């Protein structure tokens, strides 16, 4: 079979897998967030946390919950890294020279802040190498915990916005943040994680708490093989669209992603919640067709870029790839061009940022696609939760634009979109590009920041910096890893960009949800734009690309486009 | 009223801290330990790194690539670098930016437009062709590019086949016997469609060792 045909069938296999799970999983999630019953273990947790699970919150209280929980998380994660040498299991990591049995040192303050901001904001940008920097305790009780709860926070905010559309409360109540947080973690993420981790171990991903194994090869090399509790972290890294690898090589490392099946399974884990949440949304607003329209917009854009990525990577323009005969630099032989292209598009379109191949060595256009994917604002299908609320904002903008064309007051799902609602949506759209482009221009003006670029020629070097801040502000976390980002400037600036890119949009989302839920639904009339049609899906998809294109085109022209056309 | 409002705002801070601690116990201690217990019980070898033993000694993980040659530290432009001279007796893996050091996983991150990478690729192509006594046009892409992890345990069937004559000659084996060995070690795509066909260098060399 030709590699191209196999790659096409592989993509169809993934789509079929997602299709089978979409309805049952999406419906299940809707039940989780609408059920009135608390599990026994949940009641126990609420008591320990000091929470009344039946108290409803208005949007400011819901937002306070999100912010306080996240601030406490940043602090806790910062502290663990700063004291990890005094905690158990610190001898299990590798020394920077590859030797074993070392006392691991504490992580320095800037890098600790960067990493804490990174994992709490669901970004998982990494300016460190996991195997030589973080102890098992930091990985398990710090980083992996945030992989769970930052995803659960994203889902909670998305569900709060869905409730804004789905229900009418004159007092503006949106639900209870603590309940949504605990349920998302306990009923959705944990069960899938336990099963998924075992599937990964069956494929060869390690899961142990012992010293690195020393082997002496027949060929003469002595290796200290660093294992660790990797499967339990790998599964939630993908499922929660986090992306922070145990190893520097991330999902390209054979212990994180040992074969073509685990590769497809990890891509499946990345996509399953963001896509299925459209079903959850449809169930909760009482019309699954509304969910299909959003799914159509998300899936259509995803598929378009999957095709484009495969085309450019198989054609392999670029001098070095032409000399080699294929764009295999930075790619693993077990995944090939197809498995790497599929992973690259899925990880950059979901704010995951895990990589099974290195985007910096993709073709000029391929790297540009990965960058453009993130610039689309992480809504196709986007991160866990953040993808759905981002897409709902796009839907609001779409209805508004359509309303302008026909001269009617825009409404969506029976709620009027007045100036307050549109203001919130517009602020949401503006905040991420502003953060990304502002920090990029400041860096380009700083000689020390420019010195971190790895590749010669302004085009590729500029792309490295633009990619870093786009990745941070959009909470993606993937890197054009050529950039040396472990400097005081990048650690601090990207840390701030990640926090702003995560929590400012949440403020606008929750404020929007609050004003929506106070509105009595109005019945649809003849003049109401129908939002459950393929037409609407296409409109929404064009708005995604239009908004992004207008915002980022000048920056793209300076970087990847300049490089792509000159090669 | 103002007093109770302040109280509830202070209380939410405590709730946040307690929630972080409670969820850390659930997701950061109970969960990984349960998974570790299950994994160690059901898939013991895989959970510990798929270690391969020969005569009772650990020789490698079947998942992590190694170099097959001798490493020497030499001074290059004032910097100490490790250079691996491949041993013609063995099937050779892909180039690696870290010489298969498990503590330095990662890629070259060089752009395809970077002249440095083009130069490296062309140099590798000449080396591989010379080492195996074949023409440069016969050298496949994976033989001249570094992988993403720099620990890639596998090569393409084309690169394995290219090495058959050289390996057979050095080990005084018949080329047909070595070719058979390579054919037996080609792993096809999973389910016929996932990933790419490949050959595990370690497993191939272990089989070769029992033959010669």
mmCIF file of C-alpha atoms in Angstrom, chain A residues 82-451:
data_model
loop_
_atom_site.group_PDB
_atom_site.id
_atom_site.type_symbol
_atom_site.label_atom_id
_atom_site.label_comp_id
_atom_site.label_asym_id
_atom_site.label_seq_id
_atom_site.Cartn_x
_atom_site.Cartn_y
_atom_site.Cartn_z
ATOM 1 C CA UNK A 82 11.034 24.931 44.863
ATOM 2 C CA UNK A 83 11.305 22.223 47.543
ATOM 3 C CA UNK A 84 11.367 19.031 45.457
ATOM 4 C CA UNK A 85 14.863 18.051 46.622
ATOM 5 C CA UNK A 86 13.477 17.705 50.158
ATOM 6 C CA UNK A 87 10.565 15.519 49.072
ATOM 7 C CA UNK A 88 10.731 11.732 48.527
ATOM 8 C CA UNK A 89 11.656 9.986 45.247
ATOM 9 C CA UNK A 90 13.959 12.787 44.104
ATOM 10 C CA UNK A 91 16.769 10.288 43.474
ATOM 11 C CA UNK A 92 14.855 8.547 40.693
ATOM 12 C CA UNK A 93 15.446 11.212 38.054
ATOM 13 C CA UNK A 94 18.502 11.394 35.849
ATOM 14 C CA UNK A 95 21.426 13.730 36.364
ATOM 15 C CA UNK A 96 22.016 16.169 33.512
ATOM 16 C CA UNK A 97 24.979 14.012 32.478
ATOM 17 C CA UNK A 98 22.694 10.975 32.299
ATOM 18 C CA UNK A 99 23.971 9.392 35.497
ATOM 19 C CA UNK A 100 21.707 8.005 38.206
ATOM 20 C CA UNK A 101 21.326 8.218 41.970
ATOM 21 C CA UNK A 102 21.585 11.995 42.182
ATOM 22 C CA UNK A 103 19.841 14.317 44.517
ATOM 23 C CA UNK A 104 17.756 16.423 42.195
ATOM 24 C CA UNK A 105 18.084 20.166 42.750
ATOM 25 C CA UNK A 106 15.163 22.524 43.216
ATOM 26 C CA UNK A 107 13.859 24.277 40.139
ATOM 27 C CA UNK A 108 14.898 27.952 39.962
ATOM 28 C CA UNK A 109 12.291 30.672 40.685
ATOM 29 C CA UNK A 110 11.666 31.938 37.121
ATOM 30 C CA UNK A 111 11.314 28.464 35.702
ATOM 31 C CA UNK A 112 9.104 27.371 38.606
ATOM 32 C CA UNK A 113 6.803 30.327 37.988
ATOM 33 C CA UNK A 114 6.752 29.654 34.259
ATOM 34 C CA UNK A 115 5.929 25.987 34.774
ATOM 35 C CA UNK A 116 3.282 26.678 37.419
ATOM 36 C CA UNK A 117 1.557 29.259 35.193
ATOM 37 C CA UNK A 118 1.905 26.890 32.284
ATOM 38 C CA UNK A 119 0.235 23.862 33.863
ATOM 39 C CA UNK A 120 -2.496 25.765 35.721
ATOM 40 C CA UNK A 121 -3.476 27.589 32.534
ATOM 41 C CA UNK A 122 -3.760 24.249 30.689
ATOM 42 C CA UNK A 123 -0.937 25.350 28.408
ATOM 43 C CA UNK A 124 1.901 23.019 29.345
ATOM 44 C CA UNK A 125 4.555 25.070 27.701
ATOM 45 C CA UNK A 126 7.813 23.538 28.918
ATOM 46 C CA UNK A 127 11.079 25.420 29.215
ATOM 47 C CA UNK A 128 12.626 22.418 31.006
ATOM 48 C CA UNK A 129 13.550 18.816 30.182
ATOM 49 C CA UNK A 130 11.334 16.598 32.313
ATOM 50 C CA UNK A 131 13.707 13.712 32.815
ATOM 51 C CA UNK A 132 16.499 15.810 34.309
ATOM 52 C CA UNK A 133 14.565 18.610 36.028
ATOM 53 C CA UNK A 134 11.422 17.315 37.706
ATOM 54 C CA UNK A 135 11.233 14.648 40.411
ATOM 55 C CA UNK A 136 8.590 11.926 40.318
ATOM 56 C CA UNK A 137 6.769 13.656 43.162
ATOM 57 C CA UNK A 138 6.661 16.940 41.243
ATOM 58 C CA UNK A 139 5.425 15.117 38.156
ATOM 59 C CA UNK A 140 2.734 13.113 39.968
ATOM 60 C CA UNK A 141 1.422 15.392 42.702
ATOM 61 C CA UNK A 142 2.093 18.666 40.925
ATOM 62 C CA UNK A 143 2.075 18.578 37.162
ATOM 63 C CA UNK A 144 -0.294 15.634 36.592
ATOM 64 C CA UNK A 145 -2.818 17.000 39.105
ATOM 65 C CA UNK A 146 -3.004 20.248 37.161
ATOM 66 C CA UNK A 147 -3.455 18.210 33.990
ATOM 67 C CA UNK A 148 -6.678 16.954 35.546
ATOM 68 C CA UNK A 149 -8.024 20.013 37.287
ATOM 69 C CA UNK A 150 -7.086 22.661 34.706
ATOM 70 C CA UNK A 151 -9.062 20.610 32.187
ATOM 71 C CA UNK A 152 -11.955 20.314 34.643
ATOM 72 C CA UNK A 153 -11.898 24.101 35.161
ATOM 73 C CA UNK A 154 -12.110 24.607 31.390
ATOM 74 C CA UNK A 155 -15.089 22.280 31.163
ATOM 75 C CA UNK A 156 -16.787 23.965 34.139
ATOM 76 C CA UNK A 157 -16.574 27.398 32.490
ATOM 77 C CA UNK A 158 -17.895 25.972 29.212
ATOM 78 C CA UNK A 159 -20.813 24.338 31.020
ATOM 79 C CA UNK A 160 -21.591 27.600 32.838
ATOM 80 C CA UNK A 161 -21.861 29.359 29.460
ATOM 81 C CA UNK A 162 -24.058 26.564 28.090
ATOM 82 C CA UNK A 163 -26.326 27.003 31.113
ATOM 83 C CA UNK A 164 -26.498 30.707 30.264
ATOM 84 C CA UNK A 165 -28.106 29.741 26.959
ATOM 85 C CA UNK A 166 -30.014 26.710 28.220
ATOM 86 C CA UNK A 167 -31.833 28.095 31.214
ATOM 87 C CA UNK A 168 -33.553 31.149 32.560
ATOM 88 C CA UNK A 169 -32.891 32.271 36.145
ATOM 89 C CA UNK A 170 -34.044 35.727 37.087
ATOM 90 C CA UNK A 171 -31.319 35.811 39.741
ATOM 91 C CA UNK A 172 -28.614 34.940 37.199
ATOM 92 C CA UNK A 173 -27.471 31.684 38.813
ATOM 93 C CA UNK A 174 -25.056 29.591 36.742
ATOM 94 C CA UNK A 175 -24.560 26.496 38.892
ATOM 95 C CA UNK A 176 -21.833 25.719 41.396
ATOM 96 C CA UNK A 177 -18.187 25.892 40.336
ATOM 97 C CA UNK A 178 -16.954 23.450 42.972
ATOM 98 C CA UNK A 179 -19.513 20.840 41.964
ATOM 99 C CA UNK A 180 -18.689 21.218 38.269
ATOM 100 C CA UNK A 181 -14.971 20.986 39.082
ATOM 101 C CA UNK A 182 -15.315 17.826 41.166
ATOM 102 C CA UNK A 183 -17.739 16.099 38.805
ATOM 103 C CA UNK A 184 -15.643 16.826 35.725
ATOM 104 C CA UNK A 185 -12.613 15.376 37.469
ATOM 105 C CA UNK A 186 -14.224 12.370 39.145
ATOM 106 C CA UNK A 187 -16.870 11.291 36.669
ATOM 107 C CA UNK A 188 -15.324 12.193 33.312
ATOM 108 C CA UNK A 189 -11.533 12.518 33.442
ATOM 109 C CA UNK A 190 -10.545 9.930 36.059
ATOM 110 C CA UNK A 191 -12.464 6.896 34.706
ATOM 111 C CA UNK A 192 -11.217 7.459 31.139
ATOM 112 C CA UNK A 193 -7.698 8.060 32.485
ATOM 113 C CA UNK A 194 -7.550 4.755 34.405
ATOM 114 C CA UNK A 195 -8.685 2.694 31.409
ATOM 115 C CA UNK A 196 -6.609 4.728 28.945
ATOM 116 C CA UNK A 197 -3.458 4.439 31.069
ATOM 117 C CA UNK A 198 -3.738 0.651 31.077
ATOM 118 C CA UNK A 199 -4.229 0.596 27.293
ATOM 119 C CA UNK A 200 -1.051 2.669 26.949
ATOM 120 C CA UNK A 201 0.893 0.351 29.284
ATOM 121 C CA UNK A 202 -0.276 -2.606 27.203
ATOM 122 C CA UNK A 203 1.327 -0.835 24.238
ATOM 123 C CA UNK A 204 4.632 -0.378 26.048
ATOM 124 C CA UNK A 205 4.354 2.946 27.932
ATOM 125 C CA UNK A 206 6.109 2.532 31.291
ATOM 126 C CA UNK A 207 4.486 2.845 34.704
ATOM 127 C CA UNK A 208 6.909 2.260 37.541
ATOM 128 C CA UNK A 209 8.409 3.887 40.584
ATOM 129 C CA UNK A 210 11.856 2.368 40.488
ATOM 130 C CA UNK A 211 15.386 3.559 39.803
ATOM 131 C CA UNK A 212 16.421 3.975 36.157
ATOM 132 C CA UNK A 213 17.419 0.642 34.623
ATOM 133 C CA UNK A 214 21.031 0.385 33.456
ATOM 134 C CA UNK A 215 21.607 -1.612 30.300
ATOM 135 C CA UNK A 216 24.783 -2.480 28.399
ATOM 136 C CA UNK A 217 24.118 -2.930 24.718
ATOM 137 C CA UNK A 218 25.803 -5.537 22.528
ATOM 138 C CA UNK A 219 26.874 -2.665 20.322
ATOM 139 C CA UNK A 220 28.778 -1.144 23.218
ATOM 140 C CA UNK A 221 26.557 1.617 24.617
ATOM 141 C CA UNK A 222 25.713 1.884 28.315
ATOM 142 C CA UNK A 223 22.325 3.532 28.872
ATOM 143 C CA UNK A 224 20.465 4.566 32.002
ATOM 144 C CA UNK A 225 16.853 4.066 31.008
ATOM 145 C CA UNK A 226 14.633 6.446 32.886
ATOM 146 C CA UNK A 227 11.171 5.010 33.380
ATOM 147 C CA UNK A 228 8.670 6.417 35.898
ATOM 148 C CA UNK A 229 4.907 6.782 36.285
ATOM 149 C CA UNK A 230 4.514 7.799 32.671
ATOM 150 C CA UNK A 231 1.290 6.119 31.459
ATOM 151 C CA UNK A 232 -0.807 7.676 34.227
ATOM 152 C CA UNK A 233 0.484 11.091 33.171
ATOM 153 C CA UNK A 234 0.538 10.516 29.419
ATOM 154 C CA UNK A 235 -3.163 9.677 29.272
ATOM 155 C CA UNK A 236 -4.343 12.813 31.068
ATOM 156 C CA UNK A 237 -1.806 14.931 29.210
ATOM 157 C CA UNK A 238 -3.698 14.066 26.007
ATOM 158 C CA UNK A 239 -7.242 13.693 27.383
ATOM 159 C CA UNK A 240 -7.082 17.047 29.161
ATOM 160 C CA UNK A 241 -5.490 18.699 26.090
ATOM 161 C CA UNK A 242 -2.550 19.641 28.306
ATOM 162 C CA UNK A 243 0.502 18.433 26.416
ATOM 163 C CA UNK A 244 3.307 18.598 28.988
ATOM 164 C CA UNK A 245 5.504 15.566 28.442
ATOM 165 C CA UNK A 246 7.356 13.501 31.007
ATOM 166 C CA UNK A 247 10.317 13.628 28.638
ATOM 167 C CA UNK A 248 11.868 16.435 26.676
ATOM 168 C CA UNK A 249 10.986 14.596 23.459
ATOM 169 C CA UNK A 250 7.331 14.495 24.562
ATOM 170 C CA UNK A 251 5.170 12.019 22.619
ATOM 171 C CA UNK A 252 8.014 11.347 20.195
ATOM 172 C CA UNK A 253 9.754 9.458 23.026
ATOM 173 C CA UNK A 254 9.250 5.686 22.690
ATOM 174 C CA UNK A 255 8.332 5.378 26.383
ATOM 175 C CA UNK A 256 5.519 7.903 25.935
ATOM 176 C CA UNK A 257 4.326 6.736 22.539
ATOM 177 C CA UNK A 258 5.797 3.354 21.568
ATOM 178 C CA UNK A 259 3.912 2.335 18.415
ATOM 179 C CA UNK A 260 1.506 3.440 15.670
ATOM 180 C CA UNK A 261 -1.512 2.255 17.659
ATOM 181 C CA UNK A 262 -0.649 4.259 20.788
ATOM 182 C CA UNK A 263 -0.078 7.199 18.442
ATOM 183 C CA UNK A 264 -3.614 7.036 17.061
ATOM 184 C CA UNK A 265 -4.992 6.341 20.531
ATOM 185 C CA UNK A 266 -3.278 9.478 21.875
ATOM 186 C CA UNK A 267 -4.682 11.584 19.021
ATOM 187 C CA UNK A 268 -8.094 10.081 19.807
ATOM 188 C CA UNK A 269 -7.724 11.066 23.482
ATOM 189 C CA UNK A 270 -6.802 14.613 22.455
ATOM 190 C CA UNK A 271 -9.900 15.040 20.298
ATOM 191 C CA UNK A 272 -12.602 13.059 22.076
ATOM 192 C CA UNK A 273 -13.698 15.577 24.738
ATOM 193 C CA UNK A 274 -13.493 18.766 22.621
ATOM 194 C CA UNK A 275 -15.582 17.212 19.820
ATOM 195 C CA UNK A 276 -18.025 15.373 22.105
ATOM 196 C CA UNK A 277 -18.740 18.505 24.148
ATOM 197 C CA UNK A 278 -20.772 19.795 21.193
ATOM 198 C CA UNK A 279 -23.128 16.872 21.838
ATOM 199 C CA UNK A 280 -23.183 17.769 25.534
ATOM 200 C CA UNK A 281 -24.098 21.315 24.527
ATOM 201 C CA UNK A 282 -26.825 20.106 22.164
ATOM 202 C CA UNK A 283 -28.352 17.920 24.865
ATOM 203 C CA UNK A 284 -28.297 20.710 27.421
ATOM 204 C CA UNK A 285 -29.935 23.315 25.165
ATOM 205 C CA UNK A 286 -32.535 20.759 24.104
ATOM 206 C CA UNK A 287 -31.560 20.406 20.453
ATOM 207 C CA UNK A 288 -28.745 18.079 19.420
ATOM 208 C CA UNK A 289 -28.849 19.683 15.964
ATOM 209 C CA UNK A 290 -27.470 22.898 17.469
ATOM 210 C CA UNK A 291 -24.543 20.751 18.611
ATOM 211 C CA UNK A 292 -24.101 19.229 15.170
ATOM 212 C CA UNK A 293 -23.797 22.703 13.648
ATOM 213 C CA UNK A 294 -20.895 23.564 15.984
ATOM 214 C CA UNK A 295 -19.386 20.120 15.377
ATOM 215 C CA UNK A 296 -19.640 20.759 11.633
ATOM 216 C CA UNK A 297 -17.759 24.054 11.931
ATOM 217 C CA UNK A 298 -15.074 22.541 14.169
ATOM 218 C CA UNK A 299 -14.683 19.303 12.245
ATOM 219 C CA UNK A 300 -14.708 20.994 8.842
ATOM 220 C CA UNK A 301 -11.814 23.306 9.679
ATOM 221 C CA UNK A 302 -9.880 20.482 11.402
ATOM 222 C CA UNK A 303 -10.267 18.229 8.364
ATOM 223 C CA UNK A 304 -9.260 20.966 5.925
ATOM 224 C CA UNK A 305 -5.991 21.523 7.794
ATOM 225 C CA UNK A 306 -5.342 17.794 8.188
ATOM 226 C CA UNK A 307 -5.490 17.528 4.395
ATOM 227 C CA UNK A 308 -3.289 20.595 3.820
ATOM 228 C CA UNK A 309 -0.694 19.349 6.311
ATOM 229 C CA UNK A 310 -0.517 15.915 4.690
ATOM 230 C CA UNK A 311 -0.107 17.487 1.250
ATOM 231 C CA UNK A 312 2.789 19.765 2.174
ATOM 232 C CA UNK A 313 4.596 17.157 4.297
ATOM 233 C CA UNK A 314 4.329 14.465 1.621
ATOM 234 C CA UNK A 315 5.503 16.913 -1.082
ATOM 235 C CA UNK A 316 8.358 17.999 1.256
ATOM 236 C CA UNK A 317 9.474 21.350 -0.152
ATOM 237 C CA UNK A 318 12.588 22.758 1.559
ATOM 238 C CA UNK A 319 16.247 22.258 0.609
ATOM 239 C CA UNK A 320 17.145 19.807 3.376
ATOM 240 C CA UNK A 321 14.062 17.637 2.810
ATOM 241 C CA UNK A 322 14.713 17.589 -0.929
ATOM 242 C CA UNK A 323 18.289 16.476 -0.256
ATOM 243 C CA UNK A 324 17.096 13.718 2.098
ATOM 244 C CA UNK A 325 14.240 12.559 -0.127
ATOM 245 C CA UNK A 326 11.475 13.068 2.466
ATOM 246 C CA UNK A 327 10.615 15.417 5.353
ATOM 247 C CA UNK A 328 11.738 12.886 7.984
ATOM 248 C CA UNK A 329 13.927 15.205 10.098
ATOM 249 C CA UNK A 330 12.360 15.304 13.585
ATOM 250 C CA UNK A 331 9.924 12.502 12.771
ATOM 251 C CA UNK A 332 9.892 8.936 14.111
ATOM 252 C CA UNK A 333 10.045 6.037 11.661
ATOM 253 C CA UNK A 334 7.147 4.200 13.337
ATOM 254 C CA UNK A 335 4.712 7.099 12.765
ATOM 255 C CA UNK A 336 5.964 8.258 9.381
ATOM 256 C CA UNK A 337 4.721 11.357 7.566
ATOM 257 C CA UNK A 338 1.029 10.475 7.999
ATOM 258 C CA UNK A 339 1.036 9.753 11.746
ATOM 259 C CA UNK A 340 3.126 12.875 12.383
ATOM 260 C CA UNK A 341 0.935 15.185 10.271
ATOM 261 C CA UNK A 342 -2.263 13.954 11.904
ATOM 262 C CA UNK A 343 -0.806 14.438 15.376
ATOM 263 C CA UNK A 344 0.564 17.902 14.541
ATOM 264 C CA UNK A 345 -2.766 19.312 13.355
ATOM 265 C CA UNK A 346 -4.738 17.708 16.184
ATOM 266 C CA UNK A 347 -2.393 18.931 18.891
ATOM 267 C CA UNK A 348 -2.194 22.510 17.630
ATOM 268 C CA UNK A 349 -5.939 22.797 17.030
ATOM 269 C CA UNK A 350 -6.855 21.644 20.525
ATOM 270 C CA UNK A 351 -4.522 23.745 22.650
ATOM 271 C CA UNK A 352 -2.740 20.512 23.574
ATOM 272 C CA UNK A 353 0.778 21.162 22.414
ATOM 273 C CA UNK A 354 2.039 17.616 22.843
ATOM 274 C CA UNK A 355 4.189 16.620 19.865
ATOM 275 C CA UNK A 356 5.092 13.268 18.302
ATOM 276 C CA UNK A 357 7.378 15.031 15.811
ATOM 277 C CA UNK A 358 9.122 18.384 15.862
ATOM 278 C CA UNK A 359 7.313 21.215 14.106
ATOM 279 C CA UNK A 360 10.453 23.297 13.700
ATOM 280 C CA UNK A 361 11.691 20.738 11.156
ATOM 281 C CA UNK A 362 8.382 20.519 9.304
ATOM 282 C CA UNK A 363 8.242 22.074 5.843
ATOM 283 C CA UNK A 364 7.929 25.875 5.834
ATOM 284 C CA UNK A 365 4.210 25.674 5.046
ATOM 285 C CA UNK A 366 3.693 22.761 7.470
ATOM 286 C CA UNK A 367 5.155 24.792 10.329
ATOM 287 C CA UNK A 368 2.998 27.695 9.181
ATOM 288 C CA UNK A 369 -0.120 25.483 9.335
ATOM 289 C CA UNK A 370 0.728 24.443 12.900
ATOM 290 C CA UNK A 371 1.089 28.117 13.817
ATOM 291 C CA UNK A 372 -2.083 29.151 11.984
ATOM 292 C CA UNK A 373 -3.963 26.332 13.778
ATOM 293 C CA UNK A 374 -3.249 27.984 17.113
ATOM 294 C CA UNK A 375 -4.026 31.452 15.793
ATOM 295 C CA UNK A 376 -7.523 30.253 14.939
ATOM 296 C CA UNK A 377 -8.073 30.758 18.653
ATOM 297 C CA UNK A 378 -8.187 27.098 19.628
ATOM 298 C CA UNK A 379 -11.810 26.490 18.701
ATOM 299 C CA UNK A 380 -11.550 23.822 15.999
ATOM 300 C CA UNK A 381 -12.201 21.794 18.136
ATOM 301 C CA UNK A 382 -10.083 23.608 20.752
ATOM 302 C CA UNK A 383 -9.069 22.640 24.251
ATOM 303 C CA UNK A 384 -11.166 20.730 26.735
ATOM 304 C CA UNK A 385 -13.958 23.181 27.588
ATOM 305 C CA UNK A 386 -12.134 26.195 26.176
ATOM 306 C CA UNK A 387 -12.859 24.935 22.660
ATOM 307 C CA UNK A 388 -16.602 24.861 23.304
ATOM 308 C CA UNK A 389 -16.830 28.261 24.958
ATOM 309 C CA UNK A 390 -14.580 29.723 22.262
ATOM 310 C CA UNK A 391 -16.792 28.275 19.553
ATOM 311 C CA UNK A 392 -19.918 29.599 21.274
ATOM 312 C CA UNK A 393 -18.366 33.071 21.210
ATOM 313 C CA UNK A 394 -17.743 32.579 17.485
ATOM 314 C CA UNK A 395 -21.396 31.525 17.094
ATOM 315 C CA UNK A 396 -22.468 34.732 18.851
ATOM 316 C CA UNK A 397 -20.277 36.813 16.511
ATOM 317 C CA UNK A 398 -21.631 34.894 13.515
ATOM 318 C CA UNK A 399 -25.245 35.537 14.497
ATOM 319 C CA UNK A 400 -24.373 39.176 15.053
ATOM 320 C CA UNK A 401 -22.763 39.552 11.603
ATOM 321 C CA UNK A 402 -25.695 37.756 9.951
ATOM 322 C CA UNK A 403 -28.080 40.020 11.878
ATOM 323 C CA UNK A 404 -26.272 43.101 10.577
ATOM 324 C CA UNK A 405 -26.742 41.892 7.008
ATOM 325 C CA UNK A 406 -30.514 41.525 7.290
ATOM 326 C CA UNK A 407 -31.075 44.313 9.788
ATOM 327 C CA UNK A 408 -32.598 42.326 12.661
ATOM 328 C CA UNK A 409 -31.779 42.147 16.346
ATOM 329 C CA UNK A 410 -29.528 39.111 16.607
ATOM 330 C CA UNK A 411 -30.608 36.229 18.823
ATOM 331 C CA UNK A 412 -29.096 32.823 19.512
ATOM 332 C CA UNK A 413 -30.912 29.903 21.137
ATOM 333 C CA UNK A 414 -33.758 32.163 22.172
ATOM 334 C CA UNK A 415 -31.521 34.743 23.875
ATOM 335 C CA UNK A 416 -31.196 38.288 22.549
ATOM 336 C CA UNK A 417 -27.656 39.430 21.806
ATOM 337 C CA UNK A 418 -27.651 43.063 22.871
ATOM 338 C CA UNK A 419 -24.737 45.457 23.195
ATOM 339 C CA UNK A 420 -23.598 43.971 26.508
ATOM 340 C CA UNK A 421 -23.376 40.454 25.054
ATOM 341 C CA UNK A 422 -21.602 41.562 21.890
ATOM 342 C CA UNK A 423 -19.142 43.658 23.910
ATOM 343 C CA UNK A 424 -18.195 40.613 25.966
ATOM 344 C CA UNK A 425 -17.757 38.490 22.834
ATOM 345 C CA UNK A 426 -15.657 41.159 21.145
ATOM 346 C CA UNK A 427 -13.398 41.549 24.182
ATOM 347 C CA UNK A 428 -12.954 37.777 24.265
ATOM 348 C CA UNK A 429 -11.853 37.749 20.626
ATOM 349 C CA UNK A 430 -9.417 40.635 21.109
ATOM 350 C CA UNK A 431 -7.608 39.660 24.262
ATOM 351 C CA UNK A 432 -5.550 36.680 23.057
ATOM 352 C CA UNK A 433 -4.105 38.198 19.860
ATOM 353 C CA UNK A 434 -3.327 41.388 21.765
ATOM 354 C CA UNK A 435 -1.304 39.483 24.352
ATOM 355 C CA UNK A 436 0.469 37.342 21.726
ATOM 356 C CA UNK A 437 1.407 40.148 19.348
ATOM 357 C CA UNK A 438 2.337 42.620 22.077
ATOM 358 C CA UNK A 439 4.840 40.275 23.706
ATOM 359 C CA UNK A 440 6.222 39.218 20.306
ATOM 360 C CA UNK A 441 6.949 42.809 19.322
ATOM 361 C CA UNK A 442 8.550 43.593 22.690
ATOM 362 C CA UNK A 443 10.804 40.543 22.281
ATOM 363 C CA UNK A 444 11.813 41.490 18.763
ATOM 364 C CA UNK A 445 12.885 44.896 20.098
ATOM 365 C CA UNK A 446 15.115 43.309 22.766
ATOM 366 C CA UNK A 447 18.593 42.210 21.570
ATOM 367 C CA UNK A 448 18.889 39.625 24.380
ATOM 368 C CA UNK A 449 15.527 38.128 23.456
ATOM 369 C CA UNK A 450 16.463 37.977 19.780
ATOM 370 C CA UNK A 451 19.643 36.103 20.694
#
